[in-house]
Short mmCIF file of C-alpha atoms and ligand atoms in Angstrom, two decimals:
data_model
loop_
_atom_site.label_atom_id
_atom_site.label_comp_id
_atom_site.label_asym_id
_atom_site.label_seq_id
_atom_site.Cartn_x
_atom_site.Cartn_y
_atom_site.Cartn_z
CA UNK A 3 3.68 -31.45 -25.94
CA UNK A 4 7.57 -31.90 -25.70
CA UNK A 5 8.61 -35.44 -27.12
CA UNK A 6 9.10 -36.34 -30.79
CA UNK A 7 7.83 -33.67 -33.30
CA UNK A 8 6.46 -31.90 -30.30
CA UNK A 9 7.85 -28.54 -28.64
CA UNK A 10 11.18 -28.18 -28.87
CA UNK A 11 11.99 -26.94 -24.86
CA UNK A 12 14.85 -24.02 -25.30
CA UNK A 13 16.01 -22.39 -21.97
CA UNK A 14 17.28 -18.54 -21.72
CA UNK A 15 20.22 -18.23 -22.82
CA UNK A 16 19.92 -20.61 -25.68
CA UNK A 17 21.46 -19.81 -28.98
CA UNK A 18 20.20 -20.40 -32.20
CA UNK A 19 21.12 -19.89 -35.74
CA UNK A 20 24.56 -20.27 -35.04
CA UNK A 21 24.71 -18.16 -32.11
CA UNK A 22 22.70 -15.04 -33.53
CA UNK A 23 19.56 -14.83 -31.35
CA UNK A 24 19.92 -15.37 -27.44
CA UNK A 25 16.69 -16.82 -25.60
CA UNK A 26 15.44 -14.31 -23.20
CA UNK A 27 11.93 -15.88 -21.95
CA UNK A 28 9.22 -17.16 -23.01
CA UNK A 29 6.51 -14.90 -24.57
CA UNK A 30 3.92 -17.30 -25.02
CA UNK A 31 3.04 -20.49 -27.08
CA UNK A 32 0.61 -21.87 -29.52
CA UNK A 33 -1.01 -25.41 -31.11
CA UNK A 34 2.47 -24.96 -33.02
CA UNK A 35 5.11 -23.68 -31.67
CA UNK A 36 6.32 -21.59 -28.68
CA UNK A 37 7.23 -18.39 -29.10
CA UNK A 38 10.33 -16.80 -26.93
CA UNK A 39 11.71 -13.45 -26.81
CA UNK A 40 15.15 -13.34 -28.16
CA UNK A 41 18.40 -10.84 -28.44
CA UNK A 42 19.61 -10.87 -31.39
CA UNK A 43 23.34 -10.08 -31.22
CA UNK A 44 23.51 -9.49 -34.61
CA UNK A 45 21.26 -6.39 -34.94
CA UNK A 46 22.12 -5.31 -31.10
CA UNK A 47 17.74 -5.52 -31.17
CA UNK A 48 14.78 -7.32 -29.00
CA UNK A 49 12.96 -10.46 -31.39
CA UNK A 50 10.33 -12.89 -31.39
CA UNK A 51 11.35 -15.68 -31.68
CA UNK A 52 8.93 -18.69 -32.32
CA UNK A 53 9.60 -22.37 -33.29
CA UNK A 54 7.21 -24.29 -34.55
CA UNK A 55 6.69 -28.42 -33.33
CA UNK A 56 9.03 -30.69 -35.36
CA UNK A 57 6.64 -32.75 -37.54
CA UNK A 58 6.26 -32.60 -40.81
CA UNK A 59 2.58 -31.01 -40.73
CA UNK A 60 3.84 -28.01 -38.25
CA UNK A 61 7.10 -27.67 -40.67
CA UNK A 62 4.98 -27.66 -43.36
CA UNK A 63 2.44 -24.99 -41.54
CA UNK A 64 5.61 -22.76 -40.71
CA UNK A 65 6.74 -22.79 -44.12
CA UNK A 66 3.32 -21.81 -45.64
CA UNK A 67 3.52 -18.88 -42.55
CA UNK A 68 7.01 -17.84 -44.08
CA UNK A 69 5.92 -17.62 -47.37
CA UNK A 70 2.75 -15.62 -47.15
CA UNK A 71 4.84 -13.01 -43.91
CA UNK A 72 7.76 -12.97 -46.96
CA UNK A 73 5.44 -10.99 -48.93
CA UNK A 74 3.55 -8.92 -46.57
CA UNK A 75 7.44 -7.85 -45.15
CA UNK A 76 8.43 -6.81 -49.34
CA UNK A 77 5.35 -5.40 -50.21
CA UNK A 78 5.59 -2.67 -46.85
CA UNK A 79 9.16 -1.31 -47.19
CA UNK A 80 8.51 1.17 -44.23
CA UNK A 81 6.59 -1.56 -42.01
CA UNK A 82 3.25 0.74 -41.63
CA UNK A 83 1.15 -1.18 -42.92
CA UNK A 84 0.35 -3.52 -38.64
CA UNK A 85 0.97 -6.98 -39.88
CA UNK A 86 3.72 -8.48 -38.15
CA UNK A 87 7.00 -8.17 -39.43
CA UNK A 88 9.28 -10.70 -40.47
CA UNK A 89 13.01 -9.99 -39.78
CA UNK A 90 14.31 -13.62 -40.50
CA UNK A 91 13.38 -17.69 -40.32
CA UNK A 92 16.17 -20.90 -40.17
CA UNK A 93 15.88 -24.40 -38.59
CA UNK A 94 16.77 -25.45 -35.14
CA UNK A 95 17.82 -28.80 -34.79
CA UNK A 96 17.00 -30.22 -31.01
CA UNK A 97 16.17 -33.69 -29.07
CA UNK A 98 12.59 -33.48 -30.51
CA UNK A 99 13.74 -33.40 -34.25
CA UNK A 100 14.33 -30.35 -36.31
CA UNK A 101 12.15 -26.97 -35.97
CA UNK A 102 10.96 -24.11 -39.06
CA UNK A 103 11.66 -21.01 -36.69
CA UNK A 104 9.82 -17.43 -37.58
CA UNK A 105 11.96 -14.90 -36.21
CA UNK A 106 9.74 -11.67 -35.74
CA UNK A 107 9.18 -8.02 -34.74
CA UNK A 108 9.07 -8.53 -30.92
CA UNK A 109 5.60 -6.90 -30.06
CA UNK A 110 3.56 -6.51 -27.15
CA UNK A 111 0.55 -7.94 -25.26
CA UNK A 112 -3.02 -9.22 -27.63
CA UNK A 113 -6.15 -7.43 -27.55
CA UNK A 114 -7.59 -10.83 -25.88
CA UNK A 115 -5.25 -9.65 -22.70
CA UNK A 116 -5.86 -5.87 -22.92
CA UNK A 117 -9.79 -6.93 -23.15
CA UNK A 118 -9.88 -9.29 -20.18
CA UNK A 119 -7.20 -7.01 -18.18
CA UNK A 120 -10.24 -4.88 -18.25
CA UNK A 121 -11.68 -6.97 -16.47
CA UNK A 122 -14.33 -7.60 -19.98
CA UNK A 123 -15.89 -3.89 -19.57
CA UNK A 124 -14.80 -2.75 -22.59
CA UNK A 125 -11.81 -0.38 -23.06
CA UNK A 126 -13.69 2.85 -23.77
CA UNK A 127 -15.03 4.19 -27.34
CA UNK A 128 -12.28 6.19 -28.38
CA UNK A 129 -9.43 3.30 -27.48
CA UNK A 130 -11.73 0.81 -30.23
CA UNK A 131 -11.41 3.06 -32.77
CA UNK A 132 -7.57 3.89 -32.83
CA UNK A 133 -7.46 -0.48 -32.07
CA UNK A 134 -10.41 -0.83 -35.70
CA UNK A 135 -8.37 1.99 -37.77
CA UNK A 136 -4.86 -0.42 -37.65
CA UNK A 137 -6.46 -3.39 -37.85
CA UNK A 138 -8.48 -2.42 -40.95
CA UNK A 139 -5.31 -0.92 -42.31
CA UNK A 140 -3.82 -4.95 -42.07
CA UNK A 141 -6.95 -5.65 -43.81
CA UNK A 142 -7.10 -3.71 -46.63
CA UNK A 143 -3.69 -4.76 -47.17
CA UNK A 144 -3.77 -8.31 -47.08
CA UNK A 145 -7.05 -8.58 -48.77
CA UNK A 146 -6.58 -5.36 -51.56
CA UNK A 147 -2.57 -5.68 -52.33
CA UNK A 148 -1.85 -9.21 -51.74
CA UNK A 149 -4.59 -11.15 -52.14
CA UNK A 150 -4.55 -12.64 -48.97
CA UNK A 151 -7.25 -13.36 -46.26
CA UNK A 152 -6.72 -14.39 -42.79
CA UNK A 153 -9.13 -16.64 -41.90
CA UNK A 154 -8.75 -16.54 -37.94
CA UNK A 155 -9.03 -12.88 -37.10
CA UNK A 156 -9.75 -12.88 -33.14
CA UNK A 157 -8.42 -10.59 -30.48
CA UNK A 158 -5.16 -13.34 -29.90
CA UNK A 159 -4.13 -12.91 -33.01
CA UNK A 160 -4.39 -8.85 -32.43
CA UNK A 161 -0.63 -8.12 -30.74
CA UNK A 162 -0.14 -4.04 -29.93
CA UNK A 163 3.40 -2.27 -30.90
CA UNK A 164 5.48 -2.64 -27.76
CA UNK A 165 7.44 1.33 -27.05
CA UNK A 166 8.94 -0.77 -24.06
CA UNK A 167 13.06 -2.29 -24.23
CA UNK A 168 13.25 -5.33 -22.49
CA UNK A 169 16.11 -4.82 -21.26
CA UNK A 170 15.40 -1.36 -19.36
CA UNK A 171 12.07 -2.30 -17.86
CA UNK A 172 11.54 -1.97 -13.94
CA UNK A 173 10.98 -5.40 -13.35
CA UNK A 174 13.29 -7.08 -16.17
CA UNK A 175 10.65 -8.55 -17.60
CA UNK A 176 9.44 -6.43 -19.86
CA UNK A 177 6.39 -8.21 -20.79
CA UNK A 178 4.58 -9.55 -16.91
CA UNK A 179 3.06 -7.17 -15.93
CA UNK A 180 3.68 -5.28 -12.90
CA UNK A 181 0.10 -5.59 -11.52
CA UNK A 182 -0.26 -9.18 -12.27
CA UNK A 183 2.79 -9.97 -10.11
CA UNK A 184 1.98 -7.14 -6.81
CA UNK A 185 -1.54 -9.02 -6.74
CA UNK A 186 -1.26 -12.21 -7.28
CA UNK A 187 -1.79 -12.47 -10.98
CA UNK A 188 -5.60 -12.61 -11.14
CA UNK A 189 -6.53 -10.56 -13.91
CA UNK A 190 -4.83 -12.42 -16.25
CA UNK A 191 -2.46 -10.05 -17.63
CA UNK A 192 -2.35 -6.73 -18.13
CA UNK A 193 -0.54 -4.37 -21.18
CA UNK A 194 3.11 -3.86 -22.38
CA UNK A 195 2.98 -0.49 -23.88
CA UNK A 196 3.15 1.34 -20.39
CA UNK A 197 6.01 4.31 -20.77
CA UNK A 198 9.09 3.29 -18.22
CA UNK A 199 7.65 5.91 -15.95
CA UNK A 200 4.24 4.90 -15.94
CA UNK A 201 5.17 1.48 -15.02
CA UNK A 202 7.46 2.26 -11.95
CA UNK A 203 4.58 4.84 -11.51
CA UNK A 204 1.63 2.63 -11.03
CA UNK A 205 3.67 0.06 -9.11
CA UNK A 206 4.83 2.78 -6.41
CA UNK A 207 0.77 3.10 -6.40
CA UNK A 208 -0.25 -0.09 -6.36
CA UNK A 209 1.95 -1.29 -3.03
CA UNK A 210 1.02 2.06 -1.42
CA UNK A 211 -2.92 0.67 -2.10
CA UNK A 212 -2.77 -2.51 -1.55
CA UNK A 213 -0.71 -2.64 1.59
CA UNK A 214 -3.19 0.56 2.75
CA UNK A 215 -5.41 -2.01 2.11
CA UNK A 216 -5.25 -5.69 3.56
CA UNK A 217 -8.39 -6.28 4.50
CA UNK A 218 -9.13 -8.34 2.38
CA UNK A 219 -8.65 -9.74 -1.07
CA UNK A 220 -11.38 -8.42 -2.23
CA UNK A 221 -10.68 -5.35 -0.82
CA UNK A 222 -7.30 -5.17 -3.11
CA UNK A 223 -9.03 -6.74 -5.95
CA UNK A 224 -11.23 -3.66 -5.89
CA UNK A 225 -8.56 -1.17 -5.36
CA UNK A 226 -6.93 -2.57 -7.65
CA UNK A 227 -9.47 -1.75 -10.45
CA UNK A 228 -9.59 1.43 -9.11
CA UNK A 229 -6.24 2.06 -11.11
CA UNK A 230 -7.30 0.43 -13.71
CA UNK A 231 -7.09 3.01 -16.52
CA UNK A 232 -5.31 2.46 -20.74
CA UNK A 233 -4.31 6.17 -20.19
CA UNK A 234 -0.73 6.00 -21.88
CA UNK A 235 -1.02 2.97 -23.65
CA UNK A 236 -0.11 2.79 -26.96
CA UNK A 237 -3.18 1.77 -29.23
CA UNK A 238 -1.72 0.89 -32.33
CA UNK A 239 -1.90 -2.92 -33.60
CA UNK A 240 -0.45 -5.57 -36.03
CA UNK A 241 -2.28 -8.88 -36.98
CA UNK A 242 -0.06 -12.32 -36.43
CA UNK A 243 -0.23 -15.49 -36.94
CA UNK A 244 -0.38 -16.71 -40.00
CA UNK A 245 -0.73 -20.04 -39.98
CA UNK A 246 -4.30 -20.78 -40.98
CA UNK A 247 -4.26 -17.45 -43.90
CA UNK A 248 -4.48 -18.08 -47.48
CA UNK A 249 -3.98 -16.68 -50.55
CA UNK A 250 -7.34 -15.78 -52.01
CA UNK A 251 -7.28 -17.85 -55.23
CA UNK A 252 -5.87 -21.13 -53.30
CA UNK A 253 -8.33 -21.87 -50.43
CA UNK A 254 -7.30 -25.52 -48.76
CA UNK A 255 -9.60 -24.98 -46.17
CA UNK A 256 -14.24 -25.53 -46.14
CA UNK A 257 -14.02 -24.53 -42.38
CA UNK A 258 -11.91 -21.50 -41.84
CA UNK A 259 -11.44 -19.47 -38.34
CA UNK A 260 -11.99 -19.26 -34.51
CA UNK A 261 -16.32 -20.59 -33.75
CA UNK A 262 -17.54 -17.06 -32.63
CA UNK A 263 -15.77 -15.19 -35.19
CA UNK A 264 -17.10 -17.03 -37.87
CA UNK A 265 -19.19 -15.96 -40.83
CA UNK A 266 -22.11 -17.29 -41.87
CA UNK A 267 -21.25 -18.28 -45.20
CA UNK A 268 -18.75 -20.85 -43.27
CA UNK A 269 -21.37 -22.88 -41.40
CA UNK A 270 -23.54 -22.95 -44.28
CA UNK A 271 -20.81 -23.94 -46.73
CA UNK A 272 -21.78 -21.12 -48.87
CA UNK A 273 -18.41 -20.19 -49.98
CA UNK A 274 -16.12 -17.27 -48.35
CA UNK A 275 -13.30 -14.44 -48.87
CA UNK A 276 -12.06 -11.53 -47.65
CA UNK A 277 -15.18 -10.31 -46.67
CA UNK A 278 -15.49 -13.64 -44.43
CA UNK A 279 -12.55 -11.48 -42.22
CA UNK A 280 -14.57 -8.53 -41.43
CA UNK A 281 -17.28 -10.63 -40.59
CA UNK A 282 -14.44 -11.81 -37.65
CA UNK A 283 -13.18 -7.90 -37.93
CA UNK A 284 -16.86 -6.51 -36.43
CA UNK A 285 -17.15 -9.30 -33.77
CA UNK A 286 -13.81 -8.41 -33.08
CA UNK A 287 -14.72 -4.83 -32.68
CA UNK A 288 -17.94 -5.53 -30.72
CA UNK A 289 -16.16 -7.67 -28.19
CA UNK A 290 -13.54 -4.77 -27.52
CA UNK A 291 -16.42 -1.99 -27.02
CA UNK A 292 -18.18 -4.61 -24.39
CA UNK A 293 -16.19 -6.52 -23.03
CA UNK A 294 -17.96 -9.78 -23.65
CA UNK A 295 -18.21 -12.01 -27.25
CA UNK A 296 -20.65 -10.90 -29.74
CA UNK A 297 -22.16 -14.51 -29.80
CA UNK A 298 -21.24 -17.68 -27.98
CA UNK A 299 -23.17 -20.35 -29.57
CA UNK A 300 -23.71 -23.65 -27.31
CA UNK A 301 -24.40 -26.96 -28.34
CA UNK A 302 -27.61 -26.93 -26.70
CA UNK A 303 -30.20 -30.33 -26.47
CA UNK A 304 -31.22 -31.61 -29.57
CA UNK A 305 -29.63 -28.57 -31.71
CA UNK A 306 -26.02 -28.15 -32.56
CA UNK A 307 -23.54 -25.66 -32.31
CA UNK A 308 -23.53 -24.47 -35.77
CA UNK A 309 -27.71 -23.76 -35.14
CA UNK A 310 -27.07 -22.73 -31.68
CA UNK A 311 -24.61 -20.14 -34.19
CA UNK A 312 -27.25 -19.43 -36.64
CA UNK A 313 -29.60 -18.36 -34.41
CA UNK A 314 -28.07 -16.42 -31.87
CA UNK A 315 -27.07 -14.56 -35.19
CA UNK A 316 -30.76 -14.21 -36.71
CA UNK A 317 -31.56 -13.00 -33.01
CA UNK A 318 -28.98 -9.91 -33.44
CA UNK A 319 -29.46 -8.98 -36.98
CA UNK A 320 -32.67 -10.18 -38.41
CA UNK A 321 -33.82 -13.22 -40.26
CA UNK A 322 -31.73 -14.62 -43.45
CA UNK A 323 -31.95 -13.68 -46.44
CA UNK A 324 -33.98 -17.52 -47.77
CA UNK A 325 -31.43 -16.83 -50.76
CA UNK A 326 -28.20 -16.40 -48.81
CA UNK A 327 -29.41 -19.49 -45.95
CA UNK A 328 -30.80 -21.83 -48.52
CA UNK A 329 -27.31 -21.52 -50.99
CA UNK A 330 -25.10 -23.43 -48.37
CA UNK A 331 -23.63 -27.39 -48.99
CA UNK A 332 -24.76 -27.60 -45.23
CA UNK A 333 -27.88 -25.52 -45.99
CA UNK A 334 -30.62 -28.84 -45.85
CA UNK A 335 -28.63 -29.35 -42.02
CA UNK A 336 -30.07 -26.28 -41.04
CA UNK A 337 -32.99 -24.97 -42.92
CA UNK A 338 -36.05 -25.35 -44.46
CA UNK A 339 -36.99 -24.41 -47.93
CA UNK A 340 -38.17 -21.40 -46.37
CA UNK A 341 -35.14 -20.44 -45.09
CA UNK A 342 -36.00 -21.17 -41.14
CA UNK A 343 -34.12 -22.98 -38.95
CA UNK A 344 -35.37 -26.28 -38.75
CA UNK A 345 -35.13 -27.07 -35.01
CA UNK A 346 -35.50 -23.60 -33.46
CA UNK A 347 -38.52 -21.90 -34.31
CA UNK A 348 -38.72 -19.26 -31.65
CA UNK A 349 -36.03 -16.72 -32.14
CA UNK A 350 -36.00 -13.37 -29.78
CA UNK A 351 -35.08 -10.50 -31.82
CA UNK A 352 -32.66 -8.03 -29.82
CA UNK A 353 -30.51 -5.93 -32.41
CA UNK A 354 -27.41 -4.41 -31.82
CA UNK A 355 -27.77 -0.62 -30.90
CA UNK A 356 -30.37 -2.05 -27.97
CA UNK A 357 -27.95 -5.01 -26.47
CA UNK A 358 -25.28 -1.62 -26.85
CA UNK A 359 -28.43 -0.09 -24.76
CA UNK A 360 -29.93 -2.28 -22.26
CA UNK A 361 -27.36 -4.86 -21.79
CA UNK A 362 -23.83 -2.64 -21.44
CA UNK A 363 -25.74 0.47 -20.41
CA UNK A 364 -24.21 2.90 -23.88
CA UNK A 365 -25.41 5.98 -24.04
CA UNK A 366 -27.97 6.27 -27.05
CA UNK A 367 -26.02 7.81 -29.93
CA UNK A 368 -23.20 6.09 -28.37
CA UNK A 369 -24.78 2.84 -29.35
CA UNK A 370 -26.58 4.48 -32.90
CA UNK A 371 -22.76 5.51 -33.60
CA UNK A 372 -21.78 2.08 -33.66
CA UNK A 373 -24.08 0.74 -34.95
CA UNK A 374 -24.27 2.50 -38.20
CA UNK A 375 -20.60 1.37 -38.41
CA UNK A 376 -20.71 -2.61 -37.06
CA UNK A 377 -24.34 -3.20 -38.97
CA UNK A 378 -22.99 -3.46 -42.27
CA UNK A 379 -20.57 -5.19 -41.53
CA UNK A 380 -21.80 -7.70 -40.23
CA UNK A 381 -24.60 -8.31 -43.96
CA UNK A 382 -25.66 -12.10 -43.99
CA UNK A 383 -24.57 -11.33 -47.56
CA UNK A 384 -20.55 -11.85 -48.07
CA UNK A 385 -21.05 -9.29 -51.56
CA UNK A 386 -22.77 -6.89 -48.89
CA UNK A 387 -20.72 -5.83 -46.57
CA UNK A 388 -18.29 -3.02 -46.71
CA UNK A 389 -14.54 -3.38 -47.36
CA UNK A 390 -11.58 -2.29 -45.07
CA UNK A 391 -10.51 0.79 -47.61
CA UNK A 392 -15.00 1.44 -47.04
CA UNK A 393 -14.87 1.18 -43.60
CA UNK A 394 -11.89 3.27 -42.80
CA UNK A 395 -13.39 5.89 -44.68
CA UNK A 396 -16.94 5.48 -42.16
CA UNK A 397 -17.62 8.67 -40.08
CA UNK A 398 -17.76 7.14 -37.35
CA UNK A 399 -13.89 6.60 -37.31
CA UNK A 400 -12.95 9.64 -38.43
P1 ATP B 504 -1.95 -21.10 -32.61
O1 ATP B 504 -1.97 -22.38 -31.80
O2 ATP B 504 -2.79 -19.71 -31.89
O3 ATP B 504 -1.90 -20.85 -34.20
P2 ATP B 504 1.02 -21.08 -32.74
O4 ATP B 504 1.59 -21.65 -31.99
O5 ATP B 504 0.69 -20.27 -34.46
O6 ATP B 504 -0.26 -20.52 -32.10
P3 ATP B 504 1.37 -17.71 -32.39
O7 ATP B 504 -0.14 -17.27 -32.20
O8 ATP B 504 1.77 -17.25 -33.33
O9 ATP B 504 1.30 -18.91 -32.40
O10 ATP B 504 1.67 -17.48 -31.41
C1 ATP B 504 1.42 -17.69 -29.87
C2 ATP B 504 1.74 -16.84 -28.96
O11 ATP B 504 2.95 -16.46 -29.12
C3 ATP B 504 0.62 -15.40 -29.35
O12 ATP B 504 -0.84 -15.54 -28.42
C4 ATP B 504 1.12 -14.50 -28.52
O13 ATP B 504 1.40 -14.20 -26.92
C5 ATP B 504 3.07 -14.45 -29.17
N1 ATP B 504 3.69 -13.46 -29.70
C6 ATP B 504 3.37 -14.42 -31.10
N2 ATP B 504 3.87 -13.44 -31.96
C7 ATP B 504 4.35 -12.85 -31.18
C8 ATP B 504 5.32 -11.01 -31.32
N3 ATP B 504 6.01 -10.42 -32.40
N4 ATP B 504 5.97 -10.34 -30.51
C9 ATP B 504 5.40 -10.81 -28.84
N5 ATP B 504 4.49 -12.05 -28.68
C10 ATP B 504 3.97 -13.02 -29.48
MG1 MG B 505 -2.56 -17.75 -31.96
MG1 MG B 506 -1.29 -20.17 -35.93
#
């Protein structure tokens, strides 16, 4: 990564854009960039600084991301549409080349970390609803007002809104959660949006618990786990990572989305639109509620990941309509002319509401309410899926 054409190696204290932004510490990284917490000396605020790899393709991708995020910022003067705010951009020259840099508002942990933080048990339906509302506001804005398909919606690309001032944070990190420090980072992360008071309180309690119970690591983990409630966390969130997003009328890639969140029309190659984001949204909502992926396809003997994925979809959602199954450029690879899978014959039907009750111990009414919301979004036929706006009006959210 850190070579010609690759990442820029930044260090705390490094200055960017003629000295305006001062790097504080690394917040995260992706395939394209490293992201730093930085202090904006002109506006006296903390920002996130995304430093793109320098090779031409990466620079091109960053300029594309800037184009889309600029449009998103321009049409939302009050910054209330649940899309990360682009504040500035510039080029930075370092030993590995010239890096396009994006300055965005500083946000908190991703939903992926929230899910892991809660030890893969789901985060509770009222929180799921709150997050769904934010994400749907963002999607409605992208789809209806801007004409943008995100194409990579997943828990990693939705960040909680931070309520912490990194300068005043008691652990002086603002981001690395205190519980992780204390228990040796077993949980892979926590949430930033605790109030300061809450963080201090939790730190004290965690220390007390740990010293009470130094018997075994398992004991500590179990004790700390009990402390794990999410009260006091702001669950407003924003959609980030527009590196793969596109204008609906200027689609480039045939294959979009991260595997587990990929819509059926993308797999069979029958064209996609905004409704592909809705599919990913539903997969993500299920994961927030249960802590587990809705679909986790694998290569199996004699069948590809794609085929296993289609089989899993049909086991959960019923048979794909023949018209849909045979409509894609790749349909013939997977389906016979009756719309049955060629290589996977025996499917065990296990519908969403039964999974929720039998595997995740949902009550019947909870399972029914959630399934009423989710099932229509998981329609195999993209045109039948409700829009983000329609989902926002669903009784389950209101
Ligand atoms: P990918 O390989 O997923 O395309 P990328 O290089 O395009 O990654 P992003 O996904 O935009 O980079 O950001 C990488 C990580 O940096 C995020 O997952 C998140 O942890 C962190 N991050 C990004 N933007 C912010 C922000 N505004 N505030 C706080 N953290 C952020
Ligand atoms: Mg990302
Ligand atoms: Mg990206």
